[in-house]
Each structure stands twice: as C-alpha cells, then as structure tokens.
Coordinates of C-alpha atoms and ligand atoms in Angstrom, one line a residue:
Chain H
X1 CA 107.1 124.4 112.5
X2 CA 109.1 121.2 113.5
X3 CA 107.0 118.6 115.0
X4 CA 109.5 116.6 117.5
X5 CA 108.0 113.4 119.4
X6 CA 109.8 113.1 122.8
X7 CA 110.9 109.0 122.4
X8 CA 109.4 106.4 125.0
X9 CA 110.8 106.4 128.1
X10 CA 111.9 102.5 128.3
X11 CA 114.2 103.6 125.4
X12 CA 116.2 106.7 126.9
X13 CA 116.6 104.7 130.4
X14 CA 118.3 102.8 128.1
X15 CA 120.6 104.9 126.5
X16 CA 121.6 106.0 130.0
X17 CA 122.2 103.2 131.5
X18 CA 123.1 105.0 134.3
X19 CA 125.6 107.0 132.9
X20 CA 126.2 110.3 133.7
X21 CA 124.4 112.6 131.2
X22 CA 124.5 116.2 130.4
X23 CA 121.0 117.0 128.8
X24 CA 120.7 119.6 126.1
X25 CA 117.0 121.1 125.3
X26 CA 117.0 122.8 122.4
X27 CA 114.3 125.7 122.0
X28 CA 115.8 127.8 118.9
X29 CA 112.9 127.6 116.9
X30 CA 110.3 129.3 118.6
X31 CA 107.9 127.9 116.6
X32 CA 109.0 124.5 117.6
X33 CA 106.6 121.5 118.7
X34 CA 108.5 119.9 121.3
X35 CA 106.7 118.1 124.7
X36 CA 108.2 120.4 126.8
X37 CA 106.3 118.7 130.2
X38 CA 107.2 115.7 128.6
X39 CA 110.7 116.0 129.0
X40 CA 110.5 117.5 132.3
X41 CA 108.5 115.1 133.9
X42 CA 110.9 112.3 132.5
X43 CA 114.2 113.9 133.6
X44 CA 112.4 114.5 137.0
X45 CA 111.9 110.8 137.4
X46 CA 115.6 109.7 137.0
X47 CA 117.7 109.9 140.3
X48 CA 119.5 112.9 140.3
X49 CA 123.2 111.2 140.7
X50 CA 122.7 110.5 136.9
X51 CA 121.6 113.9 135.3
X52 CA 124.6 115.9 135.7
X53 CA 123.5 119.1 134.1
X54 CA 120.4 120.3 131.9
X55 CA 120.5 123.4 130.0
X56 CA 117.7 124.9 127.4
X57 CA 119.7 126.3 124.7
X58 CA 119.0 128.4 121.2
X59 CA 119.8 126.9 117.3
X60 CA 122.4 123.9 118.8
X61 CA 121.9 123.4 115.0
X62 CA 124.5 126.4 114.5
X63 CA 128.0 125.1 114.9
X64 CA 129.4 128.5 116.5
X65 CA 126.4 128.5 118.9
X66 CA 127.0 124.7 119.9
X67 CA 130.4 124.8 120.4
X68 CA 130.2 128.2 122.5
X69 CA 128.0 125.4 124.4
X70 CA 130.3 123.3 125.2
X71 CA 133.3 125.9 125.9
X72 CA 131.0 127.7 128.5
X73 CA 129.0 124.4 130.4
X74 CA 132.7 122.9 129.9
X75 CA 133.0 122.4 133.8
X76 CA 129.8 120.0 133.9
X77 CA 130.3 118.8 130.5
X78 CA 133.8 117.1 131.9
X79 CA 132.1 115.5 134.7
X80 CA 129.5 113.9 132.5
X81 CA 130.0 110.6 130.0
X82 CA 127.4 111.3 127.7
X83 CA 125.4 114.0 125.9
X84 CA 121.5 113.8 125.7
X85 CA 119.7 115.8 123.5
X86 CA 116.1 117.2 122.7
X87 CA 116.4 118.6 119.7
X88 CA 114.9 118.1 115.7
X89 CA 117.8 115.4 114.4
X90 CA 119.9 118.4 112.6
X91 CA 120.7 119.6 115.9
X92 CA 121.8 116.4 117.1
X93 CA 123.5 116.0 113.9
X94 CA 125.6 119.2 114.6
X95 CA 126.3 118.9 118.3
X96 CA 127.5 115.1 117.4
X97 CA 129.9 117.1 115.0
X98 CA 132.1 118.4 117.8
X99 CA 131.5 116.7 121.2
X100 CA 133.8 114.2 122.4
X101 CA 131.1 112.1 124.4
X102 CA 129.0 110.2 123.0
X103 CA 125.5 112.1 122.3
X104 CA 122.3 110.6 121.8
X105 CA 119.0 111.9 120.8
X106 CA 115.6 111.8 123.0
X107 CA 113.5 112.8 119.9
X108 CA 111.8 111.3 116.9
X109 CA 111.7 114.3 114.4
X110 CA 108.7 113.2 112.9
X111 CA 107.9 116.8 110.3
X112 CA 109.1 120.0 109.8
X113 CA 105.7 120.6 107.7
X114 CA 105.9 124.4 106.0
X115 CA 109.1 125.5 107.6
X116 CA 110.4 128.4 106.4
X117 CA 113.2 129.7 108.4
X118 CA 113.3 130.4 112.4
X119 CA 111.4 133.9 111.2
X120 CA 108.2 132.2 110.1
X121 CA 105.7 130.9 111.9
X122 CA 104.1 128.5 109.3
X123 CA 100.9 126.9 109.2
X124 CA 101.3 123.3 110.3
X125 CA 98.5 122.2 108.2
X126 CA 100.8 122.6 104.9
X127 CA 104.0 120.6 104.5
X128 CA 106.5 120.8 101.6
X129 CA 109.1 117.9 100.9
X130 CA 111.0 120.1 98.9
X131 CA 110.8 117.6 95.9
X132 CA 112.1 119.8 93.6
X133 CA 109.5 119.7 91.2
X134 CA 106.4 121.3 91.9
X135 CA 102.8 120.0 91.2
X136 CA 100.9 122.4 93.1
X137 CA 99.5 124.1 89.5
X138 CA 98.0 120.9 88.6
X139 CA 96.7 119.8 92.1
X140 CA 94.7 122.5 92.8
X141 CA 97.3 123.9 95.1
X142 CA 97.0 121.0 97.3
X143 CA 100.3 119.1 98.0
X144 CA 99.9 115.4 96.7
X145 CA 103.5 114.5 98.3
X146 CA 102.3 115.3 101.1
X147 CA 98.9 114.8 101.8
X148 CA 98.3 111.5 100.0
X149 CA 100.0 108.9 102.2
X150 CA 100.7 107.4 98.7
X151 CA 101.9 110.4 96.8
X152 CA 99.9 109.7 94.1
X153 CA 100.2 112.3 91.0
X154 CA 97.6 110.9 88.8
X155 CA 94.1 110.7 91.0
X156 CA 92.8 109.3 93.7
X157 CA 93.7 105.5 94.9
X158 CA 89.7 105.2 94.7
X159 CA 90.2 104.0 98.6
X160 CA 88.6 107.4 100.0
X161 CA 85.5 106.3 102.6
X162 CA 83.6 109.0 103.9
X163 CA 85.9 111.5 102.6
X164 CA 88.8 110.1 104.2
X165 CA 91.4 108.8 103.1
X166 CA 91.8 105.1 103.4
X167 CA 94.9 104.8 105.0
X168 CA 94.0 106.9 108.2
X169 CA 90.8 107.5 108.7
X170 CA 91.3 110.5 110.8
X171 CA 92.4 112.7 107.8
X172 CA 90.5 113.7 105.0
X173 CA 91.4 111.9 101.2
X174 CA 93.7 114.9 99.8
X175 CA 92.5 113.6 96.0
X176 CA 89.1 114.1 96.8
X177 CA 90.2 117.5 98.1
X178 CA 91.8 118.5 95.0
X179 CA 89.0 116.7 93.1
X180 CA 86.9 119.0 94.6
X181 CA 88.4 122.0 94.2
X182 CA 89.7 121.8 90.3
X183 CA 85.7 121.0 89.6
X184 CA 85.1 123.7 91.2
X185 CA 87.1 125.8 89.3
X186 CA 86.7 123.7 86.0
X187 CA 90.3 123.5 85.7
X188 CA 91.1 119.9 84.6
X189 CA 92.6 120.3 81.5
X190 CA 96.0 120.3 82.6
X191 CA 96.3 117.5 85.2
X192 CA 94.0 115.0 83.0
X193 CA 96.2 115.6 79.9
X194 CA 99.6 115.0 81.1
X195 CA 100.9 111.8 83.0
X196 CA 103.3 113.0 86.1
X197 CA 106.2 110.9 87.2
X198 CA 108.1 112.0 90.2
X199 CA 111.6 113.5 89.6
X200 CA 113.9 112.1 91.9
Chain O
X1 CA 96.1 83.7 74.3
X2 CA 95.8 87.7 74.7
X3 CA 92.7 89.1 75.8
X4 CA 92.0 91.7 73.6
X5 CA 91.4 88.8 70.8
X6 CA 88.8 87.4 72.4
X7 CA 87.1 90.8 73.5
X8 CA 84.0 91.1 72.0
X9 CA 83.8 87.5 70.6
X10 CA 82.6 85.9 73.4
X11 CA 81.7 87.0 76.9
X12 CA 84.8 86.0 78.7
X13 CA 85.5 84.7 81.6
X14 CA 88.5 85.2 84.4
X15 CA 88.9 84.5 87.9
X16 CA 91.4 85.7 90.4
X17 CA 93.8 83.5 92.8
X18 CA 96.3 85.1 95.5
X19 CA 99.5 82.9 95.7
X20 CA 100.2 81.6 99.1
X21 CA 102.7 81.9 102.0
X22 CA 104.7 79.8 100.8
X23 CA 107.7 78.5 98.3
X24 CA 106.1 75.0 98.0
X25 CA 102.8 76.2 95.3
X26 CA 103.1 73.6 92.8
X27 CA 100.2 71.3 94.6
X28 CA 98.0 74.4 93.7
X29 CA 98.5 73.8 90.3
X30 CA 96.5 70.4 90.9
X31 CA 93.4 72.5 92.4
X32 CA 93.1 75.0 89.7
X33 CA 93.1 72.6 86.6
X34 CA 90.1 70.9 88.4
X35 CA 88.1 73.8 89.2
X36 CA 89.4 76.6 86.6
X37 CA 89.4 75.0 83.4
X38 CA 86.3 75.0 82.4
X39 CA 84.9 78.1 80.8
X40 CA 88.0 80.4 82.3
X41 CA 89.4 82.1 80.0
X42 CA 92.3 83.7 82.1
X43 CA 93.3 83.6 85.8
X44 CA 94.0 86.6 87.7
X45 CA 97.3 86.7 90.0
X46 CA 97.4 88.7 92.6
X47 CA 100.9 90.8 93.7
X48 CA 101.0 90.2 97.1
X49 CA 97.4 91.5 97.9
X50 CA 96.6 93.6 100.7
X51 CA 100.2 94.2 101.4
X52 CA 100.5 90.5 102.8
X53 CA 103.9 88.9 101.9
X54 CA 103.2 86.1 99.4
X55 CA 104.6 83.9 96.6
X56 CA 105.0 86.5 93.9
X57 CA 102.6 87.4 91.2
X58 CA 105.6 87.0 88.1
X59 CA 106.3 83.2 89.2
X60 CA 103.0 82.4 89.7
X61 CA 102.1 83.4 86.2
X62 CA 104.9 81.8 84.6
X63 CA 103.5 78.5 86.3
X64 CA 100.2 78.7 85.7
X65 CA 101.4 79.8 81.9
X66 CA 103.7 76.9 81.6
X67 CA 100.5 74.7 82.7
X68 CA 98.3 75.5 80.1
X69 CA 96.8 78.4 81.6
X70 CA 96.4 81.9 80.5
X71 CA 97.4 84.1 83.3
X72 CA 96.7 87.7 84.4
X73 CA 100.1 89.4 85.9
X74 CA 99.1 91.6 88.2
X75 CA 101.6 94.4 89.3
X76 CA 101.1 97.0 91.8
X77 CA 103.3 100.1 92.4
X78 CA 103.7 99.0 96.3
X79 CA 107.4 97.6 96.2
X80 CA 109.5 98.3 93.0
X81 CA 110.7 101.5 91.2
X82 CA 110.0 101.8 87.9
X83 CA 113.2 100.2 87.0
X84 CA 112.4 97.2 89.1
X85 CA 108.7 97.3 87.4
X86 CA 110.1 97.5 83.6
X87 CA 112.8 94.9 84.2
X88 CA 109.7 92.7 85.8
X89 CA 107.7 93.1 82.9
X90 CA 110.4 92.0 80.2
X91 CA 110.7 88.9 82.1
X92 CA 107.0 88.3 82.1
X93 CA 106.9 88.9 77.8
X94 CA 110.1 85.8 77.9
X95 CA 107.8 83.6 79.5
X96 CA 105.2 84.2 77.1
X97 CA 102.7 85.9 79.6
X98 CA 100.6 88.8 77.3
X99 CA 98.0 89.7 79.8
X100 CA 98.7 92.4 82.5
X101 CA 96.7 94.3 85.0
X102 CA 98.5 97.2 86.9
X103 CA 97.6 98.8 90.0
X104 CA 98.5 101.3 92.7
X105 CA 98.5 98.6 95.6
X106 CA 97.7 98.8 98.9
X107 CA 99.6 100.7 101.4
X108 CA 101.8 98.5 103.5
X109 CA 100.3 99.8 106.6
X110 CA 97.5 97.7 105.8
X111 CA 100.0 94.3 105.2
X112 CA 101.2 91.9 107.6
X113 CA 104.9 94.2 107.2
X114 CA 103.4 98.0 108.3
X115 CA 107.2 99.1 109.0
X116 CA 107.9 98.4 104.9
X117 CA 108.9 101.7 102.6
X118 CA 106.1 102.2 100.4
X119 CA 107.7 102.6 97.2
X120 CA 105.1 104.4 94.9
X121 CA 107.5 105.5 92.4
X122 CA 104.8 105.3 89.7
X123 CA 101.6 104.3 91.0
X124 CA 98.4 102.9 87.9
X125 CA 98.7 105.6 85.6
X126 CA 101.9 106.1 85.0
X127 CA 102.4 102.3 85.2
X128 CA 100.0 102.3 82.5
X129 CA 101.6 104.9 80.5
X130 CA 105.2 102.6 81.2
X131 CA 104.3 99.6 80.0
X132 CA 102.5 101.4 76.7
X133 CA 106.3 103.0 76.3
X134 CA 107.0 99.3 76.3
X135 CA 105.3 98.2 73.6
X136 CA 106.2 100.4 71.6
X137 CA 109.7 99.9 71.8
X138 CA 111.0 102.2 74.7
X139 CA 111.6 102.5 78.2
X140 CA 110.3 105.1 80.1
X141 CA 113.5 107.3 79.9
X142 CA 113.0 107.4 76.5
X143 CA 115.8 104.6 75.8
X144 CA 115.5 102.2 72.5
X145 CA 114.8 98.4 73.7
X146 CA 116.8 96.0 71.5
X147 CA 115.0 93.5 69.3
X148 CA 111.3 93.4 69.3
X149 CA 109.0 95.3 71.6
X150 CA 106.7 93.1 73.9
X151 CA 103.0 92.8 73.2
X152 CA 100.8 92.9 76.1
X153 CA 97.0 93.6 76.9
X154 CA 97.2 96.1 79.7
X155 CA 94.3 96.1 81.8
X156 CA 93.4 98.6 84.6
X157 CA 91.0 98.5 87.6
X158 CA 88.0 100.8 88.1
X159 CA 85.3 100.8 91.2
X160 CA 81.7 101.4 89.4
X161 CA 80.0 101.5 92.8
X162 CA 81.8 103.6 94.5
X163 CA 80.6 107.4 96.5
X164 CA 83.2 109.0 94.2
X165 CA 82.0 108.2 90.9
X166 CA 83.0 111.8 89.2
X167 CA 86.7 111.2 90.6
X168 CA 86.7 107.5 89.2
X169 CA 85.6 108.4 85.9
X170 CA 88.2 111.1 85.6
X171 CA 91.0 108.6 87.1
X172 CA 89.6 105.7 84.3
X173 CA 90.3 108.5 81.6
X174 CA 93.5 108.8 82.6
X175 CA 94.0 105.4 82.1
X176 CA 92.6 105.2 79.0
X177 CA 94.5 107.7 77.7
X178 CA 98.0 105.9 78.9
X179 CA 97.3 102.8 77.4
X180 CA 94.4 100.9 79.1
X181 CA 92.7 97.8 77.0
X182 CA 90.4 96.7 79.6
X183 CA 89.2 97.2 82.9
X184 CA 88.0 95.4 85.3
X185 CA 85.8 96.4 88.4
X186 CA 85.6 96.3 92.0
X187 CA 82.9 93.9 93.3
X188 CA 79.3 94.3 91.6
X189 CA 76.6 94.6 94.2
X190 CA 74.0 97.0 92.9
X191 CA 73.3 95.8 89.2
X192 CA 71.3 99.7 88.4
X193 CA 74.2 101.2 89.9
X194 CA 76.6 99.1 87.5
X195 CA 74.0 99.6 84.5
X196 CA 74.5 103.9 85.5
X197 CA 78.4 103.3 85.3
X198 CA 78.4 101.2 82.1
X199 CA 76.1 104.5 80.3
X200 CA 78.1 106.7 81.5
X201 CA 81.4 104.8 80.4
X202 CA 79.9 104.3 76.8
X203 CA 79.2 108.0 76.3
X204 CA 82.7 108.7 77.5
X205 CA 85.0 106.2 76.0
X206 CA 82.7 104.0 73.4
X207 CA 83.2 100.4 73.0
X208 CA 86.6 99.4 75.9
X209 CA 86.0 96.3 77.7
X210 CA 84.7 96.0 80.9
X211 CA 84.4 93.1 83.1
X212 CA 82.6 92.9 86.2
X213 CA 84.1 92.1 89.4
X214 CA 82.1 89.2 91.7
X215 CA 82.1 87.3 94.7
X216 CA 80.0 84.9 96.3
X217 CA 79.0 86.2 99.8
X218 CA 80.0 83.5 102.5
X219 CA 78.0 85.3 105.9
X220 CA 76.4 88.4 106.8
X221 CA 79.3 89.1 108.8
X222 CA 81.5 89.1 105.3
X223 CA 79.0 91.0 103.8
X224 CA 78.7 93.8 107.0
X225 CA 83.4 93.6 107.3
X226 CA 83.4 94.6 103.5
X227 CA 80.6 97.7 103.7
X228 CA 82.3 98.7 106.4
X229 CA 86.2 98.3 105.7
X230 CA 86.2 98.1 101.8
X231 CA 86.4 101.2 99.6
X232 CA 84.4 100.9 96.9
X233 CA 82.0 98.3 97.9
X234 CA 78.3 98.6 98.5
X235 CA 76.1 95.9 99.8
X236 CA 72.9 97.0 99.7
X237 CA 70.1 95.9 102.6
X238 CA 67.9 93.6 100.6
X239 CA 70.8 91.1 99.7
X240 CA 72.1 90.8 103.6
X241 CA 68.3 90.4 104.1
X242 CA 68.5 87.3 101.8
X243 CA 71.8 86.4 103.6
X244 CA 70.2 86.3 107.0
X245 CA 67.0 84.6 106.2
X246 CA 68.3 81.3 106.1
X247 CA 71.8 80.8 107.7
X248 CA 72.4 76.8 106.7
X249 CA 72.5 78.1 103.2
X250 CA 74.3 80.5 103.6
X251 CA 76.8 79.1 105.1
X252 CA 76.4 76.5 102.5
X253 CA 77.5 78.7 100.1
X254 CA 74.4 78.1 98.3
X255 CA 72.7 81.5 98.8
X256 CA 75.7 83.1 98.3
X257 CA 75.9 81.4 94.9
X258 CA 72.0 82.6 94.1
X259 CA 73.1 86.0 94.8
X260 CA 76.2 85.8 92.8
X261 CA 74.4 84.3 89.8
X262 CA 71.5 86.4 90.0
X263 CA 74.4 89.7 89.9
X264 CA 75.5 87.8 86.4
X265 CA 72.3 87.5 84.7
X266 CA 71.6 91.3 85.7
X267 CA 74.6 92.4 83.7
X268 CA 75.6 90.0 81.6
X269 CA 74.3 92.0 78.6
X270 CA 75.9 95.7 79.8
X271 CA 79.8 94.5 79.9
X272 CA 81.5 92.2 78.4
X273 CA 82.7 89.7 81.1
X274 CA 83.2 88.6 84.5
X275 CA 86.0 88.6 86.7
X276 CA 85.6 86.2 89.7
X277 CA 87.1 87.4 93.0
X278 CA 86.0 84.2 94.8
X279 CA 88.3 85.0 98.3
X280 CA 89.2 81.3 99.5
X281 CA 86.0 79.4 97.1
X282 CA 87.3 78.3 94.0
X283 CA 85.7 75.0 94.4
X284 CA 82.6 77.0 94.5
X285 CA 83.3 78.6 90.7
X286 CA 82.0 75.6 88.4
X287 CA 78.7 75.4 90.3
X288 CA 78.7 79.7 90.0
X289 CA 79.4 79.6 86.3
X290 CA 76.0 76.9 85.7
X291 CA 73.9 78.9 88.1
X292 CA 74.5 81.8 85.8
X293 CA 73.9 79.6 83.1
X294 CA 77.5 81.0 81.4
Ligands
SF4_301 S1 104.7 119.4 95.1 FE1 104.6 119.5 97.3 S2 106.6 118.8 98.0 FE2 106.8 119.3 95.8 S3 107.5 121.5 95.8 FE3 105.3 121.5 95.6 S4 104.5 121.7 97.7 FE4 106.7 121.0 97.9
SF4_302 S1 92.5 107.7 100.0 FE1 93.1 109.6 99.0 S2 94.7 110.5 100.3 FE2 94.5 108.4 100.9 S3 96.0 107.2 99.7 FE3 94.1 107.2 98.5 S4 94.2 109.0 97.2 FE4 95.8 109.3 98.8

C-alpha cells in the first residue's frame, strides 16, 4: 500500500500561481492511501478560471497508459500551461517523461510499506526497503530497517521508555519487540554471535 | 596515558565535558586545568551530544591532549559512514589520543538540526567491532593498514538502571564480544539496583571495567525532566524527597553534592570508577570528589 500525503495548501497555490492547470488524480493502485477529500476540497477552493480540467486516471506510472492520457484529454491539455498531479512520485516521474508542460506534484510519497504489486493488498503494518540483504532470520522476523528509526542491526539503542521507542513515542521500540520474541523462542544464538553491517 | 593501564590499580576517575557552540574554545582550556586536574584521570568529550551542533569531539581531544590532559574521544554513529568514522579515528591515534568511547548517538530529531540524514551506517557494535579491526591492523573491508596498527582502549556505554535490563545485558555482550575494554554507565541513582547489575555482569563477563555514571542533581525539576524524558534513568522518590526538603540547598548545589557523594560511597567498592556527567557544574567537581572522600 502506498501511503501519499496530499502537500499543504500554501505550497500548491504556489505552484499555480494562477496558471492554468490540468490536474491528474491518479487511483491505479487500488490499494492506495491517498486523501481523496483532501484533494477535492482543495481543488474546490481555487476559482474555477484556473483548473482547466481534472481527470482520475489508472497506473499514470505506465508510459503507454500516460501518454494514451495525454493523446485523448489533448483538447484541454492544449488549453492548459501546467500539469498537476496526485500521484506516488513514480507516477509523476513518468508523466514528467513525456509532457511538454511543466508538471508538478501535489503529494509527498511518504511509504509504500509491504507493496507487492497492484494485485496485493499488503498489510501496512510491515514495510520492506528492499535492502538487499535480509535480516529477518536474525530479528525475529521483525524488520530492523524498518521499524527502528535508527536501523540498528545489533540491539536495542537502550532509549526504549515504556516500550516505546524513544524517538516517537507513539510507536512501540521494534528491538524490544524482537527482544521479546527471540526470548521467547530461545533463539539467540545467531544474532548475538555475529556482528551485522548494512550492505549498501 | 591509556586506561586499561590503570584499570584495576587505582579507582579511576573521569569526567565528561560537551564542547561548545563555538570555534573560539581555547578559554575552556583555562576552566578545566582549574577544576579537572586534580584526581581526573581522563576527560570525557562529547560528539555533539543530543544531536546539538557543537565544536567537535576529535579537536577537542586533540586540545585537551596537547594540554596535558588525557582525553576520552567520544564517537557516535549519528553523522559519518564508516569510512568517515575509520579515517576519524587514525587521525585521533596521530595525535596521540588512546582512549575511545563509541556510541550509537542520538537521533537528529532530537538535535537542534531535526531535517539532518541520520547516518547510522554502523551504529555501537559494529563501531566496536571497527575499531578492534583497527588495532589489529585492518580496516573493516578487510584491507592491510600500512605501518603500525593504532592502540586504543575502546570503551562502550551500558544503562544498569534501566526497565530493559535482559536486552542491555544481551546488547553489553555484544560489545564485549567486538572489542569492548570498559564500560561506562548511564547515571547511577539506585545504588541496590547498580549492586544487581554489577552481580549479574561479574557472573557474565568476570573482571571488565565498569565505571559508574553521576551527576549532581541541581532542582527537583531536573530531577522530575530526566525521569520523565531520559531513557535509562531512574530517580527514585526518597532522593527528590531530599531535594525538596530544603530548596536554598538545593539550589546551592550543596544537597545535590550530598546526594552525589552519598551514590559514591555506595558503590565505590562494586566497580571500579566514576565517570562524572556533571551537565553545566564543573566547578562543583573538586568539592564532589572530597565529599566522597576520593
Ligand atoms: S531486512 Fe527489512 S528491508 Fe531488508 S529485505 Fe528484510 S524486510 Fe526488507
Ligand atoms: S528505541 Fe528501539 S526502535 Fe527506537 S531507535 Fe531505539 S532501538 Fe530503535
């Protein structure tokens, strides 16, 4: 599941600037985390001399799809001056690829935590990095790239209060987690007896 | 003068100093001969603690070093990779600085720069295990150094009074394991609590050096802020009691200095130093040291 943050207000007016703007919304992924209301609400409050068009669209992230886009809104496309998008920053990336305005991105892709494809629907609790080099066997199947604000391989920072972890108090410490769970299975040997450096 | 020499020999002594905000630090040097001289055995530098941007912890030393003091480099994983970190350290062996104490670090988010990457390309362990490499000759790719290997003391941190002490424990193995020649501790609050840690650490790992970490309590505020906001830390009730019973010396410093020295005797015969966090009062450390009759 991508997790997209629509970005403060203050900041699109500005990429406007009153300019005429075509607005892509991109809804491909339908397990996609994207303010919909958000967005709506905002494009309601501009004047309506400035959005030119708005169209919710599939994968913009596919070059055939996005440039099928542009051939068949072509007509309000022309009349526009630049290209606004809400979309994870690949789709941006790729409609960027082949438009001749100028295109700009109303999102912050802040995750895309345990994507797996458009045919998964992934729990958002999980997130993988992709680093390459998996620690998950010594970890107690908990990720410590991505639970551990400080990525740590070797044990907890010792910061934990509470159970949480010392950097946001809102989530729990992942190395008391995995503390936790390799006691409970008695499985130490392996993590205490090596010393893990990332592989970059 | 490397620590590991005098382990054991005497009960030794170090305090800790954070390097300002500032370019201009030589004035400092002033302030600690007059109050750290006596009976210090080694001064702590902090790497720019709590992720607050400072004068750094590897020129500091080599001031203080070139001063006649014995300094204690410490190095977090915070802001360098580990070819940044290893480059850093050969520096510190040039100037003649033996004595190291490596860390995770802070997050930034907790700094006075919360938009900075947080590097965490090796974080205590595997610091540990670098430096080690070091020593013995090698990077930690596995390449030769030329000429002699550096000799350093590597010291690690540990909190003894923490909820977590199974997951310390476990952690402080791991440094052992990579190198570690001495530790020392979070704040000492609770000396039964730190008595527990020191039995179990001598059933686990025999005879490694341990020094105790201490501060000298300025307000029942202070005291409240760090239960609340400091991992690891545990004041108990019957020493903010003593705190609030009579504020002029308190504020004083002098009760903080009872408490301090009364921490001292407790443990003195468990670990084998102290290490004197003493957050803004190093004028306060000769009158600490004689009320703990070290
Ligand atoms: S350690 Fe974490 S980031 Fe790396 S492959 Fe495993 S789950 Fe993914
Ligand atoms: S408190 Fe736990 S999760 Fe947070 S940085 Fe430290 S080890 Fe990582």
């Amino acid at each position: 599941m991508f997790v997209l943050k629509v970005k403060k207000q203050e900041e699109i007016f500005e990429l406007i600037n009153n300019k005429k703007t075509f607005v892509f919304i991109c809804e491909g992924c339908n397990e996609i985390f994207l303010y919909r209301e958000e967005i709506t609400k905002f494009l309601d409050s501009l004047s309506k001399e400035n959005i030119i068009d708005t169209k919710i669209v599939d994968y913009i992230c596919n070059p055939e799809y996005i440039k099928n886009y542009f051939e068949i809104f072509k007509k309000t496309i022309d009349l526009s001056d630049i290209i606004l998008i809400f979309s994870c920053g690949v789709g941006v990336q790729t409609a960027n690829k082949i438009s001749n305005l100028p295109v700009y991105t109303g999102c912050d892709t802040l995750h895309i935590p345990g994507y797996k494809g458009v045919e998964t629907v992934a729990d958002e609790n999980y997130d993988c990095i992709l680093c390459g080099n998996c620690y998950l066997n010594y970890t107690a199947n908990i990720c410590p790239l991505t639970s551990c604000p400080k990525e740590l391989l070797n044990g907890p920072c010792g910061g934990a209060k509470n159970g949480k972890c010392e950097i946001d108090n809102k989530k729990d410490c992942s190395w008391e987690k995995i503390f936790e769970k390799l006691k409970k299975y008695n499985n130490f040997e392996k993590i205490k007896n090596e010393i893990l450096t990332r592989k970059f | 003068m490397i620590l590991k020499d005098i382990f054991f020999k005497k009960f030794v002594i170090t305090a800790e100093i954070g390097p300002p905000k500032s370019w201009q630090v030589e004035s400092l040097i002033q302030q600690y001969k007059k109050y750290l001289t006596e009976k210090i055995d080694a001064i702590n530098v902090t790497d720019n603690q709590a992720s607050v941007m400072k004068f750094g912890s590897l020129g500091m030393s080599i001031l203080l070093k070139q001063n006649g003091f014995e300094p204690i480099y410490q190095i977090t994983c915070r802001d360098r990779n580990r070819i940044a970190l290893q480059s850093d350290i050969l520096n510190a062996a040039f100037f003649g600085i033996q004595n190291l104490l490596l860390l995770t670090g802070d997050h930034p988010i907790v700094g006075d720069h919360k938009n900075a990457k947080p590097v965490f390309d090796l974080d205590s362990v595997s610091l540990i295990y670098t430096v080690k490499n070091l020593m013995q000759g090698y990077d930690l790719a596995g390449n030769k150094l030329s000429g002699e290997p550096p000799k350093f003391c590597i010291g690690a941190a540990v909190a003894p009074e923490t909820e977590y002490l199974d997951s310390q424990i476990f952690k402080m193995e791991k440094k052992i394991n990579a190198g570690a020649e001495f530790f020392q501790t979070q704040l000492v609050f609770n000396p039964e609590k730190f008595i527990k840690f020191i039995n179990i650490v001598r059933k686990n790992f025999g005879k490694i050096p341990i020094m105790a970490g201490i501060t000298i309590l300025k307000s029942v505020n202070m005291a409240k802020f760090m239960n609340e906001n400091i991992p690891g830390i545990n004041i108990p009730e019957s020493i903010i009691k003593q705190l609030e019973l009579d504020k002029e010396k308190t504020k004083s410093g002098q009760k903080g200095l009872e408490i301090a020295a009364n921490i001292i005797k407790d443990i003195k015969p468990y670990c084998e130093g102290i290490h004197i966090m003493p957050l803004g009062w190093i004028n306060k450390i000769p009158q600490l040291l004689s009320l703990a009759e070290l």
